[in-house]
Short mmCIF file of C-alpha atoms and ligand atoms in Angstrom, two decimals:
data_model
loop_
_atom_site.label_atom_id
_atom_site.label_comp_id
_atom_site.label_asym_id
_atom_site.label_seq_id
_atom_site.Cartn_x
_atom_site.Cartn_y
_atom_site.Cartn_z
CA MET A 1 -42.72 -75.01 -4.03
CA PRO A 2 -43.08 -78.15 -1.89
CA ARG A 3 -46.45 -78.67 -0.26
CA PRO A 4 -46.35 -76.70 3.00
CA ILE A 5 -46.88 -79.58 5.44
CA GLU A 6 -44.02 -80.70 7.70
CA ALA A 7 -43.36 -82.34 11.05
CA LEU A 8 -40.83 -81.03 13.54
CA ILE A 9 -39.10 -83.01 16.27
CA HIS A 10 -38.16 -81.11 19.42
CA THR A 11 -34.91 -82.30 20.97
CA ASP A 12 -35.26 -80.08 24.03
CA ALA A 13 -38.70 -81.52 24.78
CA LEU A 14 -37.39 -85.09 24.49
CA ALA A 15 -34.65 -84.30 27.00
CA HIS A 16 -37.16 -82.56 29.28
CA ASN A 17 -39.53 -85.55 29.24
CA LEU A 18 -36.69 -87.96 29.91
CA ALA A 19 -35.77 -85.85 32.93
CA ARG A 20 -39.39 -86.17 34.07
CA ALA A 21 -39.07 -89.96 33.93
CA ARG A 22 -35.90 -89.78 35.98
CA ALA A 23 -37.53 -87.50 38.53
CA ALA A 24 -40.53 -89.83 38.86
CA ALA A 25 -38.31 -92.92 39.23
CA PRO A 26 -35.21 -91.51 40.92
CA ASP A 27 -33.73 -94.86 41.92
CA ALA A 28 -34.24 -96.57 38.59
CA LYS A 29 -32.33 -96.79 35.37
CA VAL A 30 -34.40 -95.59 32.43
CA TRP A 31 -34.96 -97.39 29.18
CA ALA A 32 -35.99 -94.91 26.51
CA VAL A 33 -38.45 -96.94 24.46
CA VAL A 34 -37.82 -96.21 20.79
CA LYS A 35 -39.81 -98.99 19.15
CA ALA A 36 -42.04 -98.20 16.17
CA ASN A 37 -39.31 -95.93 14.86
CA ALA A 38 -39.33 -93.95 18.11
CA TYR A 39 -43.12 -93.73 18.11
CA GLY A 40 -43.05 -92.31 14.60
CA HIS A 41 -40.45 -89.63 15.35
CA GLY A 42 -37.48 -91.39 13.75
CA ILE A 43 -34.82 -93.16 15.83
CA GLU A 44 -32.00 -91.00 14.49
CA ARG A 45 -33.99 -87.83 15.11
CA VAL A 46 -34.70 -88.58 18.78
CA PHE A 47 -31.27 -89.91 19.61
CA GLU A 48 -29.78 -86.59 20.66
CA GLY A 49 -32.70 -85.76 22.97
CA LEU A 50 -32.78 -89.21 24.57
CA ARG A 51 -29.10 -90.05 24.74
CA GLY A 52 -29.17 -89.30 28.47
CA ALA A 53 -31.15 -92.53 28.99
CA ASP A 54 -29.45 -95.60 30.47
CA GLY A 55 -30.49 -97.74 27.54
CA PHE A 56 -32.74 -97.98 24.51
CA ALA A 57 -35.55 -100.53 24.34
CA LEU A 58 -36.86 -101.37 20.91
CA LEU A 59 -38.53 -103.95 18.78
CA ASP A 60 -36.30 -105.57 16.25
CA LEU A 61 -32.82 -105.98 14.87
CA ALA A 62 -33.22 -103.28 12.24
CA GLU A 63 -33.99 -100.74 14.96
CA ALA A 64 -31.11 -102.06 17.06
CA GLU A 65 -28.72 -101.61 14.15
CA ARG A 66 -29.92 -98.04 13.73
CA ILE A 67 -29.37 -97.12 17.38
CA ARG A 68 -25.87 -98.64 17.24
CA ALA A 69 -25.24 -96.66 14.05
CA CYS A 70 -26.09 -93.50 16.03
CA GLY A 71 -23.01 -94.31 18.08
CA TRP A 72 -24.80 -95.74 21.14
CA ARG A 73 -22.55 -98.21 22.94
CA GLY A 74 -24.73 -98.74 26.03
CA PRO A 75 -27.53 -101.24 26.72
CA VAL A 76 -30.04 -102.05 23.98
CA LEU A 77 -33.01 -104.31 24.77
CA LEU A 78 -35.15 -106.19 22.26
CA LEU A 79 -38.58 -105.96 23.88
CA GLU A 80 -39.98 -109.06 22.17
CA GLY A 81 -36.66 -110.86 21.98
CA ALA A 82 -35.59 -112.99 19.05
CA PHE A 83 -38.12 -113.79 16.35
CA GLU A 84 -36.07 -116.69 14.99
CA PRO A 85 -32.87 -118.53 16.02
CA ARG A 86 -30.51 -116.65 13.73
CA ASP A 87 -31.50 -113.34 15.40
CA LEU A 88 -29.25 -114.45 18.25
CA GLU A 89 -26.19 -114.10 16.01
CA LEU A 90 -26.86 -110.40 15.60
CA CYS A 91 -27.62 -110.14 19.32
CA SER A 92 -24.08 -111.38 19.89
CA ARG A 93 -22.56 -109.14 17.21
CA LEU A 94 -24.38 -105.98 18.33
CA ASP A 95 -24.23 -106.85 22.03
CA LEU A 96 -28.01 -106.74 22.48
CA TRP A 97 -29.95 -107.77 25.54
CA HIS A 98 -33.16 -109.55 24.74
CA VAL A 99 -36.44 -110.56 26.27
CA VAL A 100 -37.21 -114.25 26.63
CA HIS A 101 -40.95 -114.79 26.78
CA CYS A 102 -41.48 -118.36 25.51
CA SER A 103 -39.78 -121.73 25.75
CA GLU A 104 -38.92 -121.73 22.04
CA GLN A 105 -36.62 -118.77 22.65
CA ILE A 106 -34.85 -120.79 25.34
CA ASP A 107 -34.45 -123.69 22.87
CA TRP A 108 -32.88 -121.28 20.36
CA LEU A 109 -30.48 -119.98 23.01
CA ALA A 110 -29.52 -123.53 23.98
CA ALA A 111 -28.59 -124.22 20.34
CA HIS A 112 -26.82 -120.89 19.81
CA LYS A 113 -23.08 -121.04 19.28
CA THR A 114 -21.44 -118.11 20.99
CA HIS A 115 -18.39 -117.32 23.05
CA GLN A 116 -20.15 -114.39 24.63
CA PRO A 117 -22.99 -115.21 27.04
CA GLN A 118 -26.03 -112.99 26.51
CA ARG A 119 -27.97 -110.88 28.97
CA VAL A 120 -31.66 -111.74 28.96
CA PHE A 121 -34.86 -110.33 30.45
CA LEU A 122 -37.17 -113.17 31.41
CA LYS A 123 -40.75 -112.06 30.99
CA LEU A 124 -43.60 -113.04 33.27
CA ASN A 125 -47.17 -113.00 32.04
CA SER A 126 -48.64 -111.43 35.16
CA GLY A 127 -52.10 -110.89 33.68
CA MET A 128 -51.79 -109.01 30.40
CA ASN A 129 -51.92 -112.34 28.53
CA ARG A 130 -49.88 -111.09 25.62
CA LEU A 131 -46.29 -112.32 25.97
CA GLY A 132 -44.53 -114.06 28.83
CA PHE A 133 -44.36 -117.25 30.87
CA ALA A 134 -47.32 -118.11 33.05
CA PRO A 135 -46.50 -117.83 36.78
CA MET A 136 -46.45 -121.64 37.12
CA ALA A 137 -43.86 -121.97 34.34
CA PHE A 138 -41.69 -119.01 35.33
CA ARG A 139 -39.28 -120.68 37.73
CA SER A 140 -38.56 -123.61 35.49
CA ALA A 141 -37.89 -121.20 32.62
CA TRP A 142 -35.49 -119.30 34.89
CA ALA A 143 -33.76 -122.55 35.91
CA ARG A 144 -33.35 -123.62 32.27
CA LEU A 145 -31.86 -120.25 31.34
CA ASN A 146 -29.63 -120.24 34.38
CA ALA A 147 -28.13 -123.57 33.35
CA LEU A 148 -27.20 -122.37 29.85
CA PRO A 149 -23.62 -121.30 29.14
CA GLN A 150 -25.07 -119.02 26.45
CA VAL A 151 -26.79 -116.93 29.13
CA ASP A 152 -25.14 -114.32 31.27
CA GLU A 153 -27.28 -112.32 33.71
CA ILE A 154 -31.02 -112.95 33.93
CA SER A 155 -33.25 -109.97 34.66
CA LEU A 156 -36.94 -110.27 35.44
CA MET A 157 -39.72 -108.29 33.83
CA THR A 158 -43.43 -107.97 33.28
CA HIS A 159 -45.75 -105.52 31.55
CA PHE A 160 -48.89 -103.86 32.92
CA SER A 161 -52.23 -103.85 31.17
CA ASP A 162 -54.00 -101.24 33.31
CA ALA A 163 -51.41 -98.86 34.71
CA ASP A 164 -53.33 -96.00 33.10
CA GLY A 165 -56.76 -97.00 34.36
CA GLU A 166 -58.96 -97.87 37.27
CA ARG A 167 -57.90 -101.47 37.69
CA GLY A 168 -54.33 -100.40 38.31
CA ILE A 169 -51.30 -102.63 38.78
CA GLY A 170 -51.78 -104.19 42.23
CA HIS A 171 -52.86 -107.62 41.00
CA GLN A 172 -49.99 -107.82 38.52
CA VAL A 173 -47.40 -106.63 41.02
CA ALA A 174 -48.61 -109.31 43.44
CA ALA A 175 -48.32 -111.96 40.72
CA PHE A 176 -44.83 -110.72 39.83
CA GLU A 177 -43.65 -110.73 43.42
CA ALA A 178 -45.00 -114.22 44.04
CA ALA A 179 -43.41 -115.63 40.88
CA THR A 180 -40.03 -113.97 41.34
CA ARG A 181 -39.60 -114.20 45.12
CA ASP A 182 -36.00 -115.14 45.99
CA LEU A 183 -34.87 -115.09 42.37
CA PRO A 184 -31.80 -112.92 41.83
CA GLY A 185 -31.54 -110.35 39.08
CA GLU A 186 -32.64 -106.84 38.18
CA ARG A 187 -36.33 -106.08 37.81
CA SER A 188 -38.11 -104.08 35.12
CA LEU A 189 -41.81 -103.40 35.47
CA ALA A 190 -43.06 -99.90 34.79
CA ASN A 191 -44.23 -98.31 31.55
CA SER A 192 -45.03 -94.58 31.42
CA ALA A 193 -48.38 -94.81 33.18
CA ALA A 194 -46.86 -96.85 36.00
CA ILE A 195 -43.88 -94.49 36.28
CA LEU A 196 -46.12 -91.46 36.63
CA ARG A 197 -49.12 -92.84 38.49
CA HIS A 198 -47.80 -95.65 40.66
CA ARG A 199 -44.24 -94.70 41.55
CA LEU A 200 -43.28 -98.33 41.80
CA ARG A 201 -39.64 -99.09 42.64
CA SER A 202 -37.72 -101.26 40.21
CA ASP A 203 -34.23 -101.37 38.73
CA TRP A 204 -35.27 -100.37 35.22
CA VAL A 205 -38.31 -98.41 34.08
CA ARG A 206 -39.43 -98.38 30.45
CA ALA A 207 -40.46 -94.89 29.44
CA GLY A 208 -42.25 -94.81 26.11
CA ILE A 209 -45.11 -92.42 25.48
CA MET A 210 -44.23 -89.96 28.24
CA GLY A 211 -40.94 -89.35 26.47
CA TYR A 212 -42.88 -88.17 23.45
CA GLY A 213 -45.05 -85.64 25.27
CA SER A 214 -48.31 -87.53 25.47
CA ALA A 215 -50.07 -88.29 28.74
CA PRO A 216 -50.43 -92.05 29.18
CA ASP A 217 -53.70 -91.60 31.05
CA PHE A 218 -55.39 -88.85 29.05
CA PRO A 219 -58.08 -87.57 29.61
CA ALA A 220 -57.77 -88.30 33.34
CA HIS A 221 -54.57 -86.23 33.22
CA ASP A 222 -53.02 -84.11 30.52
CA ILE A 223 -49.43 -83.24 29.72
CA ALA A 224 -49.62 -80.03 31.73
CA HIS A 225 -50.50 -82.12 34.79
CA TRP A 226 -47.49 -84.40 34.25
CA ASP A 227 -45.23 -81.54 33.10
CA LEU A 228 -44.49 -83.13 29.74
CA GLN A 229 -43.74 -81.27 26.52
CA PRO A 230 -44.80 -82.16 22.97
CA THR A 231 -41.93 -83.63 20.99
CA MET A 232 -43.61 -83.67 17.59
CA THR A 233 -45.30 -80.78 15.82
CA LEU A 234 -47.35 -81.37 12.69
CA ARG A 235 -47.86 -78.11 10.92
CA SER A 236 -49.07 -76.83 7.59
CA ARG A 237 -50.67 -73.78 6.01
CA LEU A 238 -53.95 -72.57 4.60
CA ILE A 239 -54.02 -73.06 0.84
CA GLY A 240 -57.56 -71.74 0.32
CA THR A 241 -60.47 -69.96 1.94
CA GLN A 242 -64.22 -70.04 1.29
CA SER A 243 -67.12 -67.92 2.48
CA LEU A 244 -70.20 -70.00 3.20
CA GLN A 245 -73.79 -68.90 3.51
CA ALA A 246 -76.36 -70.54 5.75
CA GLY A 247 -77.24 -73.97 4.39
CA GLU A 248 -73.98 -74.48 2.49
CA SER A 249 -71.91 -77.49 3.42
CA VAL A 250 -68.25 -78.53 3.48
CA GLY A 251 -66.41 -81.50 2.01
CA TYR A 252 -67.30 -85.07 1.08
CA GLY A 253 -70.67 -86.23 2.28
CA SER A 254 -71.64 -82.67 3.24
CA HIS A 255 -71.06 -83.60 6.87
CA PHE A 256 -70.99 -80.01 8.09
CA THR A 257 -73.56 -77.41 7.10
CA ALA A 258 -73.19 -73.74 8.05
CA ASP A 259 -76.13 -72.26 9.95
CA GLY A 260 -75.05 -68.73 9.08
CA PRO A 261 -72.34 -66.90 7.17
CA LEU A 262 -69.02 -68.59 7.88
CA ARG A 263 -65.47 -68.12 6.63
CA ILE A 264 -63.48 -71.32 6.43
CA GLY A 265 -59.87 -72.18 5.62
CA ILE A 266 -58.60 -75.17 3.65
CA VAL A 267 -55.47 -76.76 5.14
CA ALA A 268 -52.84 -78.75 3.25
CA CYS A 269 -53.19 -81.81 5.46
CA GLY A 270 -55.30 -84.91 5.01
CA TYR A 271 -55.54 -88.53 5.94
CA ALA A 272 -52.75 -89.42 3.51
CA ASP A 273 -50.48 -87.39 5.81
CA GLY A 274 -51.52 -89.45 8.82
CA TYR A 275 -54.19 -87.09 10.09
CA PRO A 276 -57.11 -89.33 11.15
CA ARG A 277 -59.96 -89.38 8.67
CA HIS A 278 -62.44 -90.08 11.44
CA CYS A 279 -61.72 -86.78 13.25
CA PRO A 280 -65.17 -85.27 13.55
CA THR A 281 -66.21 -81.66 13.11
CA GLY A 282 -64.93 -79.85 16.18
CA THR A 283 -61.51 -81.48 16.38
CA PRO A 284 -59.16 -78.81 17.77
CA VAL A 285 -56.62 -77.14 15.48
CA LEU A 286 -54.59 -73.91 15.72
CA VAL A 287 -54.64 -71.23 13.03
CA SER A 288 -51.83 -68.74 13.57
CA GLY A 289 -51.68 -70.04 17.13
CA VAL A 290 -55.41 -69.49 17.78
CA ARG A 291 -57.48 -72.52 18.70
CA THR A 292 -60.36 -73.34 16.39
CA ARG A 293 -62.05 -76.48 15.00
CA THR A 294 -62.12 -78.68 11.96
CA LEU A 295 -65.27 -78.78 9.83
CA GLY A 296 -66.69 -81.73 7.92
CA ARG A 297 -64.84 -84.78 6.68
CA VAL A 298 -61.08 -84.95 6.42
CA SER A 299 -60.10 -85.71 2.82
CA MET A 300 -56.94 -87.33 1.47
CA ASP A 301 -54.90 -84.13 1.13
CA MET A 302 -57.00 -81.39 2.75
CA LEU A 303 -59.20 -80.53 5.66
CA ALA A 304 -61.37 -77.52 6.48
CA VAL A 305 -61.21 -75.28 9.53
CA ASP A 306 -63.44 -72.60 11.02
CA LEU A 307 -61.79 -69.17 10.73
CA THR A 308 -64.23 -67.39 13.05
CA PRO A 309 -61.72 -67.07 15.93
CA LYS A 310 -59.03 -65.81 13.50
CA PRO A 311 -60.82 -63.62 10.95
CA ASP A 312 -57.63 -62.14 9.50
CA ALA A 313 -56.26 -65.56 8.51
CA GLY A 314 -55.74 -66.16 4.81
CA ILE A 315 -53.75 -68.20 2.33
CA GLY A 316 -50.36 -68.96 3.83
CA SER A 317 -51.51 -68.68 7.44
CA ASP A 318 -49.83 -71.07 9.80
CA VAL A 319 -51.82 -74.14 10.89
CA THR A 320 -50.80 -76.41 13.77
CA LEU A 321 -52.40 -79.84 13.61
CA TRP A 322 -50.67 -80.83 16.86
CA GLY A 323 -47.66 -79.79 18.88
CA ARG A 324 -46.09 -76.36 19.23
CA GLY A 325 -47.71 -73.42 17.48
CA PRO A 326 -46.50 -69.86 17.03
CA LYS A 327 -46.23 -67.47 19.97
CA ASP A 328 -45.97 -70.19 22.60
CA SER A 329 -49.30 -71.73 21.60
CA LEU A 330 -49.72 -75.43 22.13
CA LEU A 331 -52.03 -78.16 20.89
CA PRO A 332 -51.33 -81.42 22.72
CA ILE A 333 -51.56 -84.43 20.42
CA ASP A 334 -53.81 -86.02 23.06
CA ASP A 335 -56.54 -83.43 22.37
CA VAL A 336 -56.61 -84.40 18.70
CA ALA A 337 -56.35 -88.12 19.40
CA HIS A 338 -59.20 -87.93 21.88
CA ALA A 339 -61.44 -86.21 19.34
CA ALA A 340 -60.59 -89.00 16.90
CA GLY A 341 -61.41 -91.68 19.48
CA THR A 342 -57.83 -92.87 19.71
CA ILE A 343 -54.63 -92.22 21.65
CA GLY A 344 -51.58 -90.06 21.03
CA TYR A 345 -49.48 -93.17 20.38
CA GLU A 346 -51.44 -94.00 17.24
CA LEU A 347 -51.27 -90.52 15.76
CA MET A 348 -47.49 -90.25 16.19
CA CYS A 349 -46.88 -93.70 14.79
CA ALA A 350 -49.18 -93.07 11.84
CA LEU A 351 -47.42 -89.97 10.55
CA ALA A 352 -47.22 -90.71 6.83
CA ALA A 353 -43.96 -91.20 4.99
CA ARG A 354 -44.78 -88.38 2.58
CA VAL A 355 -44.58 -85.77 5.36
CA PRO A 356 -41.09 -84.24 5.52
CA VAL A 357 -39.75 -84.45 9.08
CA HIS A 358 -37.09 -82.13 10.46
CA VAL A 359 -35.39 -81.80 13.79
CA ALA A 360 -36.37 -78.33 14.99
CA PRO A 361 -33.43 -75.92 15.26
C1 PLP B 401 -42.95 -104.24 26.93
C2 PLP B 401 -43.15 -102.76 26.86
N1 PLP B 401 -42.53 -101.98 27.75
C3 PLP B 401 -42.69 -100.65 27.74
C4 PLP B 401 -43.51 -100.03 26.82
C5 PLP B 401 -43.67 -98.53 26.87
O1 PLP B 401 -44.99 -98.21 27.19
P1 PLP B 401 -45.46 -96.69 27.25
O2 PLP B 401 -45.29 -96.15 25.87
O3 PLP B 401 -46.88 -96.77 27.63
O4 PLP B 401 -44.58 -96.02 28.23
C6 PLP B 401 -44.18 -100.81 25.90
C7 PLP B 401 -45.08 -100.17 24.94
O5 PLP B 401 -46.11 -100.62 24.58
C8 PLP B 401 -44.00 -102.22 25.91
O6 PLP B 401 -44.63 -103.00 25.04
#
């Protein structure tokens, strides 16, 4: 018998969420962002659900090769561009578009021998201060690129730091407009939070987390508010039960102590599966589709849950750590991430390699 934990990927939910991105940005082409192995889902596993996108944006050549191996012939964008000069050879071979965010990447292009000019996305640092040319340097970077025979079309992009929060995007949009005024080329600005919250017009939007059924601005809004569906379910089963008396505690460090008789279940899921160890007592979990809470510390292979709301649960009962539960029950990954003091992105990406992952039928 394999250990009962598994993750399921929901193709219908991926397609639904992509349609939500299209509806929120009706005039734009949509990049489905599949970096970090499709936010932990597996590039090959999400391909079917996201193949309605206009292109796939991702991180590196290995991911680009995988999306081409899925049979995708359309646009593929390397979001951080080349990491070294020889990456440009594969860009030519696989027909990849790539971000140019620093002058070294322009030097590499200038030295690149190719018969096929490459499409690039020139990135402005409009305030995030991660990657991109400073506004003062942007036009000269554009002019250098424009003079290169190795370069085909030049698109213009930036990335928002606060699309999900109070500060918003106004200051970055203003910086982008000032730096790009009168420059030709398609524009790409919005991530999920900007797509949903700011409805900014641009030629290409970059839909990442919303595609995977997590609200980019949780807890201000949840997936029900944005009409998104969970695309990953992590589920397992009870492999033990215990009956505690008042004063008895649970797990390492005795972090939870019962104040009265309490029946608990032991779930085959722990931090070595990617479930956060720092989830405190009270983190939501479903047992047979009924919402309850975790108790005490998460251990490597197990965690404990309160069976009070589901007294008939026993060994073999279904446990949903996040995603879709039985009988139309649902536990958004954002609820779990919030309890753990993190975001849905991190939980998806951290799903451990030992967890078997299947595309749901
Ligand atoms: C440059 C860039 N564009 C788009 C995205 C997608 O962002 P989100 O997952 O918030 O939609 C990311 C993700 O971090 C990114 O780095």
